[in-house]
PDB file of C-alpha atoms and ligand atoms in Angstrom:
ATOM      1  CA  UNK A  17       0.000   0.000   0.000  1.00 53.00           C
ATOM      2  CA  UNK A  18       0.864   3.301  -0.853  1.00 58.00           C
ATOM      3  CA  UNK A  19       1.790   6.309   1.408  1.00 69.00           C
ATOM      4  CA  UNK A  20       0.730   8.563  -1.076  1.00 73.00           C
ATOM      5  CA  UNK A  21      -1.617  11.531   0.480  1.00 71.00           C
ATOM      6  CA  UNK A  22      -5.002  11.030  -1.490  1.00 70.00           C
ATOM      7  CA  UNK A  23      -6.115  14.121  -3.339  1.00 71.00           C
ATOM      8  CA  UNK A  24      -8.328  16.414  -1.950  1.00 85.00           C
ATOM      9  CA  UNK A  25     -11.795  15.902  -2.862  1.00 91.00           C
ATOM     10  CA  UNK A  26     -13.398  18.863  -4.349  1.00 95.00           C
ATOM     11  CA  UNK A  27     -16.540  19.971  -2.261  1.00 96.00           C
ATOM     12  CA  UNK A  28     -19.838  19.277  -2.431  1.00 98.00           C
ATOM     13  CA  UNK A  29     -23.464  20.842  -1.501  1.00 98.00           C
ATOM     14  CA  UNK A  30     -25.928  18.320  -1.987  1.00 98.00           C
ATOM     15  CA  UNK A  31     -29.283  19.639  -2.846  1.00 98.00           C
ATOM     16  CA  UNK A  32     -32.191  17.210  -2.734  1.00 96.00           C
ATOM     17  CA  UNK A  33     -35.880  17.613  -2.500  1.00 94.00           C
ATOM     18  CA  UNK A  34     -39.293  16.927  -4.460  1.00 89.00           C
ATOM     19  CA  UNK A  35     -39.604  18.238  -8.150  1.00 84.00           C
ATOM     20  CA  UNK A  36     -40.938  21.734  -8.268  1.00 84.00           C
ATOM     21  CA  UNK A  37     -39.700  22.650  -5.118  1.00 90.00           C
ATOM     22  CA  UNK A  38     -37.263  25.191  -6.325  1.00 90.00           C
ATOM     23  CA  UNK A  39     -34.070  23.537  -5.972  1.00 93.00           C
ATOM     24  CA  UNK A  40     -33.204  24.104  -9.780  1.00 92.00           C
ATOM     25  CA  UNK A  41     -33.639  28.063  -9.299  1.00 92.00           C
ATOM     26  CA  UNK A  42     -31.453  27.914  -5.779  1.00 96.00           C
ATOM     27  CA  UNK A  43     -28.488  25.294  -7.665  1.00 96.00           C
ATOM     28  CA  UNK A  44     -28.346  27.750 -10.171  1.00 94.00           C
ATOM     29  CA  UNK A  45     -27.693  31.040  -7.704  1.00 94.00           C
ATOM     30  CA  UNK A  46     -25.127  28.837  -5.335  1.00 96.00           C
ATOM     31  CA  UNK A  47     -23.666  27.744  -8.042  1.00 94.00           C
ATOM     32  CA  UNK A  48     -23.371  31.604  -9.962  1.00 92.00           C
ATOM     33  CA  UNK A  49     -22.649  33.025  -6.502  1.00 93.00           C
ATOM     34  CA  UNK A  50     -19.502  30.581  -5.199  1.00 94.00           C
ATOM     35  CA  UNK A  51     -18.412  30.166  -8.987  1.00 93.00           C
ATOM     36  CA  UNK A  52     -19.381  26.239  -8.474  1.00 94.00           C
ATOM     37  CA  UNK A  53     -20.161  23.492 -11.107  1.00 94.00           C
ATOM     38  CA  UNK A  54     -23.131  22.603 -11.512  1.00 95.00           C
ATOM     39  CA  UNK A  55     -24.927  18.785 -11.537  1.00 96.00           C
ATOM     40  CA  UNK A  56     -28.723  19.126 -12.982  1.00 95.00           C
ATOM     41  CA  UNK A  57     -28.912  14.744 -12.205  1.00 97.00           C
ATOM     42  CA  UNK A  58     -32.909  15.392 -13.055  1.00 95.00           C
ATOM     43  CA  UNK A  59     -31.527  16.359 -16.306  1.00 96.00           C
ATOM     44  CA  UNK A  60     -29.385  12.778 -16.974  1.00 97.00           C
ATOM     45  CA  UNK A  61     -32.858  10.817 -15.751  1.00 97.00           C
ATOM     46  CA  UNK A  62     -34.876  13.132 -18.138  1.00 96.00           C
ATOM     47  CA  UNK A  63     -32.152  12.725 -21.367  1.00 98.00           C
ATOM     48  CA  UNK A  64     -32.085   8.752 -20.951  1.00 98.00           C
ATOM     49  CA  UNK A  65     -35.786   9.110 -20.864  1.00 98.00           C
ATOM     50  CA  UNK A  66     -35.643  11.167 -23.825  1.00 97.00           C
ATOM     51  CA  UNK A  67     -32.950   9.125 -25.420  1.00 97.00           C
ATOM     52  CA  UNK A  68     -34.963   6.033 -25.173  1.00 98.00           C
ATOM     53  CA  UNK A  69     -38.034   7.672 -26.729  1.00 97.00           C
ATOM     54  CA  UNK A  70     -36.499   8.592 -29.801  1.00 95.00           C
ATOM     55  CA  UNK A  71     -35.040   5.360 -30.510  1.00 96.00           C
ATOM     56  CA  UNK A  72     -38.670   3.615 -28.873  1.00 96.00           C
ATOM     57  CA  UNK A  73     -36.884   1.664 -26.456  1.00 97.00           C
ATOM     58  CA  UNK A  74     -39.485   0.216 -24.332  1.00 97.00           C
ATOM     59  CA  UNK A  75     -39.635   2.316 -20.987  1.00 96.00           C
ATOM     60  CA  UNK A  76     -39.616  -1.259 -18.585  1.00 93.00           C
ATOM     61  CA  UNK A  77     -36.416  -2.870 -20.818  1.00 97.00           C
ATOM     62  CA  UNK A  78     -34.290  -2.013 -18.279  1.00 98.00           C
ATOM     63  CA  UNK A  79     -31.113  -3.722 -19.782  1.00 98.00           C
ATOM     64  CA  UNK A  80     -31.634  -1.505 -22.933  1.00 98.00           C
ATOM     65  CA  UNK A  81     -32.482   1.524 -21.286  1.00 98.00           C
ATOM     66  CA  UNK A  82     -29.280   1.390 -18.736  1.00 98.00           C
ATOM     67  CA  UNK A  83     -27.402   1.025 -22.435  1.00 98.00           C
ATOM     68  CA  UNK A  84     -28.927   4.104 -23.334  1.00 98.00           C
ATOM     69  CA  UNK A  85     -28.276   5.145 -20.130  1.00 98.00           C
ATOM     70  CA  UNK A  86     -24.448   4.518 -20.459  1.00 97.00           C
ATOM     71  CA  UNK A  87     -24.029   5.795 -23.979  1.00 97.00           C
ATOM     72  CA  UNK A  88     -25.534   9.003 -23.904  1.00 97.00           C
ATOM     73  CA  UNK A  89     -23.595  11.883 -25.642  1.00 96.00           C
ATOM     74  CA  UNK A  90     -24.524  14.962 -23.644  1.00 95.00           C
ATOM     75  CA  UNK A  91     -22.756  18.254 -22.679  1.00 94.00           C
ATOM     76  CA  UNK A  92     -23.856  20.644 -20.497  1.00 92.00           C
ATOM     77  CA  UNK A  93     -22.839  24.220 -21.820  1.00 91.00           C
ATOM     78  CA  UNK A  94     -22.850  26.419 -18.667  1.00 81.00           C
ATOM     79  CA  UNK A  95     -23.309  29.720 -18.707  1.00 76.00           C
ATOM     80  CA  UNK A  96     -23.199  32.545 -15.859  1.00 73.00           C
ATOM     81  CA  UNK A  97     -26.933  33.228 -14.561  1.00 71.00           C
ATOM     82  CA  UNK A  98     -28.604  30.953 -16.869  1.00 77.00           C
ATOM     83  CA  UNK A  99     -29.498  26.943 -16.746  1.00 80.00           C
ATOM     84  CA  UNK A 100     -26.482  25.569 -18.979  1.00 87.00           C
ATOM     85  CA  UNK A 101     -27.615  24.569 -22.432  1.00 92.00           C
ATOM     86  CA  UNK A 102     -28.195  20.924 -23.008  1.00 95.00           C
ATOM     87  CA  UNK A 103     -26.975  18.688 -25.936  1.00 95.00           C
ATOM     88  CA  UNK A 104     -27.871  15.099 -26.556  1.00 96.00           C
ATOM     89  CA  UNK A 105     -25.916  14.269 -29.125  1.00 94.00           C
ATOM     90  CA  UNK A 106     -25.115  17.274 -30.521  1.00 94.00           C
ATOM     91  CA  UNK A 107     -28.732  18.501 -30.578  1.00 94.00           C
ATOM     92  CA  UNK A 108     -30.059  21.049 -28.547  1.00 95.00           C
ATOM     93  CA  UNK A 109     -32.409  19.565 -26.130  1.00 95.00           C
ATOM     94  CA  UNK A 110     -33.475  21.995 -23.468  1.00 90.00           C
ATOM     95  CA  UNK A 111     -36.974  22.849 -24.433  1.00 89.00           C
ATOM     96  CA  UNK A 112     -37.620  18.977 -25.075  1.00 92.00           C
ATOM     97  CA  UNK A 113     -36.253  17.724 -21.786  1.00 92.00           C
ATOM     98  CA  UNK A 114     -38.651  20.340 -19.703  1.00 85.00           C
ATOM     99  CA  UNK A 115     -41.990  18.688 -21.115  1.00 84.00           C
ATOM    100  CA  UNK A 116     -44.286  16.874 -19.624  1.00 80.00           C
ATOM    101  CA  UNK A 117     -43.879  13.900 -21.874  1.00 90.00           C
ATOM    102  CA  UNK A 118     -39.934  13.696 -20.718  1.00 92.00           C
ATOM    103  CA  UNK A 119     -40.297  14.698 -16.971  1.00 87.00           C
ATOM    104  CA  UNK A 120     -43.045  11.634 -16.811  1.00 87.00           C
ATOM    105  CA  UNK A 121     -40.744   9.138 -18.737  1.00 94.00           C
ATOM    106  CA  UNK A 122     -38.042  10.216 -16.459  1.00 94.00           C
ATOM    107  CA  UNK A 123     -39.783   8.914 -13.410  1.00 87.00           C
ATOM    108  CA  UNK A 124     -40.167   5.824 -14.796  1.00 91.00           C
ATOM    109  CA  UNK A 125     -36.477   5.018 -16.051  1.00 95.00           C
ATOM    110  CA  UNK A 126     -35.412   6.087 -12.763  1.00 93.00           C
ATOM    111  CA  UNK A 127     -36.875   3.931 -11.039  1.00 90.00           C
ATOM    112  CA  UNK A 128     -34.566   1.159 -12.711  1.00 95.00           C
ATOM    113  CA  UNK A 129     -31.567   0.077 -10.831  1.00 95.00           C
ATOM    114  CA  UNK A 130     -29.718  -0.813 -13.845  1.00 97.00           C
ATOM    115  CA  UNK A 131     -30.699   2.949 -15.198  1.00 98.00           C
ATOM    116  CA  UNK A 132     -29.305   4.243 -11.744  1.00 96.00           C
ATOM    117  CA  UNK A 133     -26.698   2.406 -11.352  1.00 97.00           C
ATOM    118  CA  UNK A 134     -25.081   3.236 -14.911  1.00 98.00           C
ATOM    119  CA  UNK A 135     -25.129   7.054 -14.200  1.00 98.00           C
ATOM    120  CA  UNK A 136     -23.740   7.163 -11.222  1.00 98.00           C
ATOM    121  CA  UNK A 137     -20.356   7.858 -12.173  1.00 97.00           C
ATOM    122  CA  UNK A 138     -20.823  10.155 -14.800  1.00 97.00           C
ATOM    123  CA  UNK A 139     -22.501  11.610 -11.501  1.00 98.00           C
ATOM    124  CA  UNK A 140     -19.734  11.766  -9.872  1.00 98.00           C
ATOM    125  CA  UNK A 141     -17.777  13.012 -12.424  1.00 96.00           C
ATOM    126  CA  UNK A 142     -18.877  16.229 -12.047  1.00 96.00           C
ATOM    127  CA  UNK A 143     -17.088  16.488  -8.666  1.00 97.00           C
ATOM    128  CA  UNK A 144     -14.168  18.711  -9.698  1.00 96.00           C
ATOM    129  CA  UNK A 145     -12.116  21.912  -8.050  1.00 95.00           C
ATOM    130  CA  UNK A 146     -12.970  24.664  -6.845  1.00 95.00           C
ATOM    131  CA  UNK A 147     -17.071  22.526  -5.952  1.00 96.00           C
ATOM    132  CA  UNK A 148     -20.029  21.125  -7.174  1.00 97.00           C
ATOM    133  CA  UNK A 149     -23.695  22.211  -6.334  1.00 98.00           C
ATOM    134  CA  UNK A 150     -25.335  18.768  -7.054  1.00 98.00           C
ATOM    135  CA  UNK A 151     -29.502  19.174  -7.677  1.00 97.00           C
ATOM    136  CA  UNK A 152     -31.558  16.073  -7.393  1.00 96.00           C
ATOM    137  CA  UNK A 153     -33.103  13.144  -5.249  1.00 93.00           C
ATOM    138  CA  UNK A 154     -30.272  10.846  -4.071  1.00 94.00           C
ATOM    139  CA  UNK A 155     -27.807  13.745  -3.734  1.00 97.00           C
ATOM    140  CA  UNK A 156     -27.098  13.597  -0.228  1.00 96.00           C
ATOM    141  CA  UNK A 157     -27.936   9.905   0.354  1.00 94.00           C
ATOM    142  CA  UNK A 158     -26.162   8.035  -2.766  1.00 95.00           C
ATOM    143  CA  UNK A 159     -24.276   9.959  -5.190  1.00 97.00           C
ATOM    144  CA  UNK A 160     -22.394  12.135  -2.769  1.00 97.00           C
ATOM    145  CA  UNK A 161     -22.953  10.412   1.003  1.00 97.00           C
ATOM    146  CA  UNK A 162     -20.142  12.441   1.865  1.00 97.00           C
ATOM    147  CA  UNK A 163     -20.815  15.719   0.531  1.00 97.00           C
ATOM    148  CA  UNK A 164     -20.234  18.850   2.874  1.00 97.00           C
ATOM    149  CA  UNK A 165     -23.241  20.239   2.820  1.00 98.00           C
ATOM    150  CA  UNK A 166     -26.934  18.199   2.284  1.00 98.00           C
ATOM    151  CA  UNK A 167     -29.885  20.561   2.119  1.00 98.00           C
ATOM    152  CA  UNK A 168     -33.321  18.987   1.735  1.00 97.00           C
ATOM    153  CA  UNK A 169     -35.922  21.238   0.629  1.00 96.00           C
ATOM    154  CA  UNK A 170     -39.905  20.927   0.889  1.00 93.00           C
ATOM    155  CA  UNK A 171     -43.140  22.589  -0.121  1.00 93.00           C
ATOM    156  CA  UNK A 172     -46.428  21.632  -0.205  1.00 93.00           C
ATOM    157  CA  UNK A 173     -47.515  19.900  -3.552  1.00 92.00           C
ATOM    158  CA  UNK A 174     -50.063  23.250  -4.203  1.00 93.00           C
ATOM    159  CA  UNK A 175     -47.659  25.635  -3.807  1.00 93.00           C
ATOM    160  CA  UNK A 176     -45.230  23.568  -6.109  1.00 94.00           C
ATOM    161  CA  UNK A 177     -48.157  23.133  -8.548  1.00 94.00           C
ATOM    162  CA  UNK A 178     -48.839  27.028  -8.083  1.00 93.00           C
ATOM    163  CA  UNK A 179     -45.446  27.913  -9.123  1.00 89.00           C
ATOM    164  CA  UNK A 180     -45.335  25.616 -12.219  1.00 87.00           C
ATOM    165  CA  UNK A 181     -48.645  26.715 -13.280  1.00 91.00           C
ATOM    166  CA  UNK A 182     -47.269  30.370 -13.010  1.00 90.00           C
ATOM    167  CA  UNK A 183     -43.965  29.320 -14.781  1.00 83.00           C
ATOM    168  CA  UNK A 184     -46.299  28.048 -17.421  1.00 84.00           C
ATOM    169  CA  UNK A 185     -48.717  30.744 -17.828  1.00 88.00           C
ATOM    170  CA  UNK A 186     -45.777  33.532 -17.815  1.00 87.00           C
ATOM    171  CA  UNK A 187     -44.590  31.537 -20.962  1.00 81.00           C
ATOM    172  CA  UNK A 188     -47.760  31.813 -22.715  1.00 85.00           C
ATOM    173  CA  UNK A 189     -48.853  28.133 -22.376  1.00 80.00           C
ATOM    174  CA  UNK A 190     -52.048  26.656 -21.394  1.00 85.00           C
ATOM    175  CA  UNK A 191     -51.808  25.090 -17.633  1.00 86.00           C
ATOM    176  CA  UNK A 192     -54.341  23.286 -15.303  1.00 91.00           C
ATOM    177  CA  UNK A 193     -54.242  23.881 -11.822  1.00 94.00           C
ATOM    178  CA  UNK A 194     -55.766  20.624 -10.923  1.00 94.00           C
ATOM    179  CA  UNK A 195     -54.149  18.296 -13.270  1.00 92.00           C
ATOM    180  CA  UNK A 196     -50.668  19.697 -12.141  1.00 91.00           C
ATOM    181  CA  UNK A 197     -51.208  18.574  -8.410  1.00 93.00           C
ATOM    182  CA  UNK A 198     -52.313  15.684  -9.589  1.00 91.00           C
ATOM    183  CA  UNK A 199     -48.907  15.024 -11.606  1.00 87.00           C
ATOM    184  CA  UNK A 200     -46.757  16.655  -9.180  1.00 88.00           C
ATOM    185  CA  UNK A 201     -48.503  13.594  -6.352  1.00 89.00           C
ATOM    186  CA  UNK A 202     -48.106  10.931  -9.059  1.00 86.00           C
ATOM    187  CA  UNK A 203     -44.492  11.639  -9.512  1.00 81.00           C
ATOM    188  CA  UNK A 204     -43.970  12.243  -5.529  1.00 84.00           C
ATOM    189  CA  UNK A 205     -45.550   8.829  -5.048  1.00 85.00           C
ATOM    190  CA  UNK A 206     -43.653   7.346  -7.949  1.00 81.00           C
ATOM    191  CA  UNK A 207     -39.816   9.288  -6.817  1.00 80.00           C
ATOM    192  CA  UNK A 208     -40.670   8.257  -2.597  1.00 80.00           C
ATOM    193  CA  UNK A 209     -42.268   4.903  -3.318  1.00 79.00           C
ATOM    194  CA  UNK A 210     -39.724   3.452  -5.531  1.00 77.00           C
ATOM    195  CA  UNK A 211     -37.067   0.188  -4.497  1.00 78.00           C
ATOM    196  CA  UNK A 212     -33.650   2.276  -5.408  1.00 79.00           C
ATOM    197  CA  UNK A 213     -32.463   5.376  -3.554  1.00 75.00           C
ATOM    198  CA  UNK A 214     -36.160   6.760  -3.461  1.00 77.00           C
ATOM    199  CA  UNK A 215     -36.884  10.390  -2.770  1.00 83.00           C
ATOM    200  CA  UNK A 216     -35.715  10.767   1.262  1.00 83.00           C
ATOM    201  CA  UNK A 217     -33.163  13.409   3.224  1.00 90.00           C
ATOM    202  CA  UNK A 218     -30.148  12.319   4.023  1.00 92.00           C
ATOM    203  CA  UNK A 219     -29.932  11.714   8.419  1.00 93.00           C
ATOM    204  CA  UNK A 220     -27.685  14.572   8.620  1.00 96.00           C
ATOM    205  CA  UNK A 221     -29.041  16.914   5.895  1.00 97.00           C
ATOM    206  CA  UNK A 222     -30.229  20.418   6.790  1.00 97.00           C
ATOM    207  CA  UNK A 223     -34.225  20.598   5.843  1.00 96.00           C
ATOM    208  CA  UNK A 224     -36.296  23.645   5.026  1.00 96.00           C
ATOM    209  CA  UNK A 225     -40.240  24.061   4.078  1.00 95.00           C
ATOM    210  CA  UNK A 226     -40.214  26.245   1.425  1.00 94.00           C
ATOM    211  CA  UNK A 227     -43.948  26.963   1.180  1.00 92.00           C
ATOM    212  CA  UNK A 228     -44.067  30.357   2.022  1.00 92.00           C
ATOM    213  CA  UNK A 229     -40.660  31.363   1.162  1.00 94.00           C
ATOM    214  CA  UNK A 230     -39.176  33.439  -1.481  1.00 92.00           C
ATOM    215  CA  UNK A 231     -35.992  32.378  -3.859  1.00 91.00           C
ATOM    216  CA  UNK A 232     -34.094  34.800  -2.366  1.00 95.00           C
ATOM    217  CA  UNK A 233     -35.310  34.269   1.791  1.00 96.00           C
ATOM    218  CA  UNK A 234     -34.426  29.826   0.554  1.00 96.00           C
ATOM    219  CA  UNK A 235     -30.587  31.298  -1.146  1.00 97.00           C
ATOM    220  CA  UNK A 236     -29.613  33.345   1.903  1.00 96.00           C
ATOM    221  CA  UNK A 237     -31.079  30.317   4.056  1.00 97.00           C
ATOM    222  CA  UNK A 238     -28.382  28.367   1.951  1.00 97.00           C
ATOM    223  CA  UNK A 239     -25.753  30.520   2.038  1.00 96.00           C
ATOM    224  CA  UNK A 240     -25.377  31.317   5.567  1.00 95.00           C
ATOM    225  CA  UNK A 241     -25.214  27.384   5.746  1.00 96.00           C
ATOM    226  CA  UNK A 242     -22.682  27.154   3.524  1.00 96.00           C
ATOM    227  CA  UNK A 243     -20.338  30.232   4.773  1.00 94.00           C
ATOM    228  CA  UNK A 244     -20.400  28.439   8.236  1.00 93.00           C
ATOM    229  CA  UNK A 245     -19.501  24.956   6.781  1.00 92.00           C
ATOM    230  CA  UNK A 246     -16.453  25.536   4.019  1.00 90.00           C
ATOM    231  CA  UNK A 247     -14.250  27.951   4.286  1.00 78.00           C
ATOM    232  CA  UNK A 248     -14.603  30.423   1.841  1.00 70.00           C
ATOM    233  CA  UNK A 249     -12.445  32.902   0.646  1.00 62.00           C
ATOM    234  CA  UNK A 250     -15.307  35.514   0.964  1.00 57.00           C
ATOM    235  CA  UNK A 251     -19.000  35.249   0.189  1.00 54.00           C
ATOM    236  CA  UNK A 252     -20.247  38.845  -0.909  1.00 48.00           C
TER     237      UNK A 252
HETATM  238  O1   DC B 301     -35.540  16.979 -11.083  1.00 72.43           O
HETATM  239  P1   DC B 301     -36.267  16.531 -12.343  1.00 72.43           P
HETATM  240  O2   DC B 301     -37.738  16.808 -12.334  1.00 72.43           O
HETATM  241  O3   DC B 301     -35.606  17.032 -13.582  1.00 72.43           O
HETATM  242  O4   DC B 301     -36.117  14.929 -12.357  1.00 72.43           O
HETATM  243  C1   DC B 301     -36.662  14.132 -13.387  1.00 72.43           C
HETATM  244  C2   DC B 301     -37.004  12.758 -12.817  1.00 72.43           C
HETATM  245  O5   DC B 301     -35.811  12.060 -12.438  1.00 72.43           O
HETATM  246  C3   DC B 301     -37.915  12.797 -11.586  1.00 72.43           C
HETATM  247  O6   DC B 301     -38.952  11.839 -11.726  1.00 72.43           O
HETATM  248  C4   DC B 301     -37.044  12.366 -10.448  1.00 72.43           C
HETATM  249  C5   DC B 301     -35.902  11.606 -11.101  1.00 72.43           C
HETATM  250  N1   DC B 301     -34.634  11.869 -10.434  1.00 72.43           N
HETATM  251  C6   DC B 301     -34.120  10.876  -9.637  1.00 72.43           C
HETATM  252  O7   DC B 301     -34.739   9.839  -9.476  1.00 72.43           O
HETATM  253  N2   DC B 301     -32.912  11.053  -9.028  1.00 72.43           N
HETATM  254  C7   DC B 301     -32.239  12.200  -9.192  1.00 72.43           C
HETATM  255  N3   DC B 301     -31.067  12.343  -8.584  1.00 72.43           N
HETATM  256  C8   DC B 301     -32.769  13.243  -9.981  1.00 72.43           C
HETATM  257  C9   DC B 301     -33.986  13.043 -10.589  1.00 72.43           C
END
């Protein structure tokens, strides 16, 4: 064995929670504010799901799908104070990826061990100097059981219906109130219910009800977290 002093693993904040919850909006500030990576792992679920549907790969062949799983060609294009642009093989994805269709495939494919178990290191992956903000389900508990930082957030399934519905409506698009709870239980059910790493905060993660907080009250919440745990040069 070695002597060698194992490098330093970059740092992690582990961000975990339900979908709609606003953990995409707060990954995005952390990350803009400490000058982070970003991992969007929704996104990887939501691309194999997408993946599969375009080549109509059964969504319960869960041999193919980890395949797909494994093979995708994706980059994530960051940019400062905007969701990174998405490309599945060399396409441009983004607008695809946020439908309805996709986030409801997603569930499903992630809720295959196989599927799960074959992203996991690209996961990882993303774990690089100077830290990663890491958005997802399995965040704290899985991916990155050692990460720094675990922050669980929570909200009401109204209130996260309420703020997709607004999200939907400021776009111009048609939205139902009703039939959004009803998707946003579905997929709870489907995300907390399921065999493999299901939707759960980690024992020592930090948790916070969002309901009837703003973005900014939930990124300050995070912040002052984070300034106490690593020890950063200066947070402004
Ligand atoms: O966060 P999102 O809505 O983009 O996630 C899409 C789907 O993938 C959702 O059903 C939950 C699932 N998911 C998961 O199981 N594990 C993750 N780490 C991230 C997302």
């Amino acid at each position: 064995m070695s002597d060698a002093p194992k490098p330093t693993l970059a740092p992690v904040i582990a961000v975990d929670g339900p979908s709609g919850v606003g953990k995409g909006t707060l990954c995005q500030r952390l990350a803009d504010r400490l000058g982070w990576h970003l991992l969007d792992s929704g996104a990887l679920y939501r691309l194999t799901a997408l993946a599969a549907l375009n080549r109509e790969v059964a969504l319960d062949d869960e041999a193919e799908l980890a395949a797909v799983a494994a093979g995708l060609e994706v980059e994530f294009v960051a940019s400062r104070d905007q969701p990174p642009r998405i490309l599945l093989a060399g396409m441009e994805v983004g607008v695809e990826l946020r439908g309805e269709t996709c986030a409801a495939a997603a569930s499903r494919v992630a809720a295959l061990p196989a599927v799960r178990a074959a992203l996991l290191q690209r996961q990882r992956d993303f774990r690089q100097a100077p830290g990663l903000i890491a958005d997802g389900r399995d965040m704290g508990t899985v991916v990155f059981p050692d990460a720094g930082l675990k922050l669980f957030l929570n909200a009401s399934a109204e209130e996260r219906a309420m703020r997709r519905y607004k999200q939907l409506r400021e776009k111009g698009l048609d939205a139902n109130l009703m039939s959004l709870v009803e998707e946003i239980n579905a997929r709870d059910s489907r995300d907390a219910g399921r065999a493999v790493a299901p939707l759960q905060s980690a024992a020592d993660a930090e948790v916070l009800d969002t309901t009837s907080l703003s973005i900014a009250e939930v990124c300050d919440w995070a912040l002052r977290l984070a300034a106490r745990r690593f020890d950063f040069p200066k947070i402004a």
